[in-house]
Amino acid sequence: MLSAEENKSSFPGVPPIPHDIRALLLDDSNFDRARIRRLSQKTELSIHLDEVDSIEAMDIAVAKQNYDLILIDYRLPVGDGMEALHHVLSNDGNKDAGKIMITGDGARQTAMQAMRGGYHDFLTKEEMDAQGLRDAMLNAVGMARQQQQLMLQATQHREFLRQGLVAALQDSDVQGSVVSLVRRNMAGTGDRFNEMIGRFDATDVDALLAGLDDEDDFVFH
């Protein structure tokens, strides 16, 4: 999907923007699709733009192709931009693509809903020009790639910590310390405690890490 040649991202530490951007545009208006296509050709970005006119057609497109960027019109004959977003987020190959909502009005509430829901940027058709489209495209792709990198780092940190805990719990001295600590905090539980200790394994380590991930975000982020 990505070219070997890539542009530098404006986000520090983020992988560079792909030189060739594979994009998908969902808009039911032939006129608006043609206008956005013309503007995209003036952005000085190398963009391969596929076009669809319905959520159903979009589902077919994302099932066949992984995209770097997906632009979605909010107002559609069937469904809307938020429903379309849900379909994209449910597609493993495209859930991490940059996503831009396009609408015919500049309603602040619509923009806020879009950004909270998972869009990376927001454009209005009335105010859209080549420079604004370029900026939104670069921003959306850059933010999406940044999120992918953060998720990968979190997964790597989690696995590193899991392996460390598993290795530590195999050490007899560490086991003794853990058992003593837990015993002090579970005084009075009797046989249930001994049974739990006897069943503690790597699966329990994963459960422990899940709890840490929920409550202590700084461990993984």
XYZ file of N, CA and C in Angstrom, residues 17 37 41 53 59 66 74 91-92 94 98 103 135 164 167 184:
48
model
N 5.171 10.546 6.185
C 3.942 10.388 5.410
C 4.275 9.636 4.118
N -12.031 15.676 -6.162
C -10.990 15.031 -6.960
C -10.099 16.087 -7.617
N -5.959 16.972 -6.842
C -4.910 17.014 -7.859
C -4.082 18.280 -7.772
N -20.217 6.002 -3.674
C -21.340 6.903 -3.423
C -22.286 6.429 -2.325
N -18.175 -0.381 1.866
C -17.880 -1.672 2.485
C -17.186 -2.602 1.495
N -6.676 -1.831 1.321
C -6.291 -1.093 2.519
C -5.910 0.331 2.119
N -20.641 13.654 5.521
C -21.513 13.402 6.669
C -22.948 13.073 6.238
N -13.447 -2.644 10.208
C -12.658 -3.312 9.173
C -11.189 -3.333 9.606
N -10.643 -4.516 9.837
C -9.282 -4.630 10.361
C -8.244 -3.992 9.457
N -8.566 -1.349 7.579
C -8.696 0.097 7.383
C -9.022 0.879 8.652
N -6.132 7.171 8.192
C -6.512 8.529 8.524
C -7.930 8.775 8.053
N -18.494 17.843 5.298
C -19.916 18.142 5.403
C -20.243 19.446 4.691
N -3.681 20.201 3.866
C -3.364 20.243 5.296
C -4.137 19.161 6.054
N 8.996 -10.111 31.918
C 9.750 -9.856 33.147
C 9.049 -10.411 34.370
N 9.314 -14.248 34.342
C 10.658 -14.662 34.748
C 10.870 -14.458 36.247
N -0.092 -11.607 53.828
C -0.406 -10.556 54.792
C -1.692 -9.829 54.434
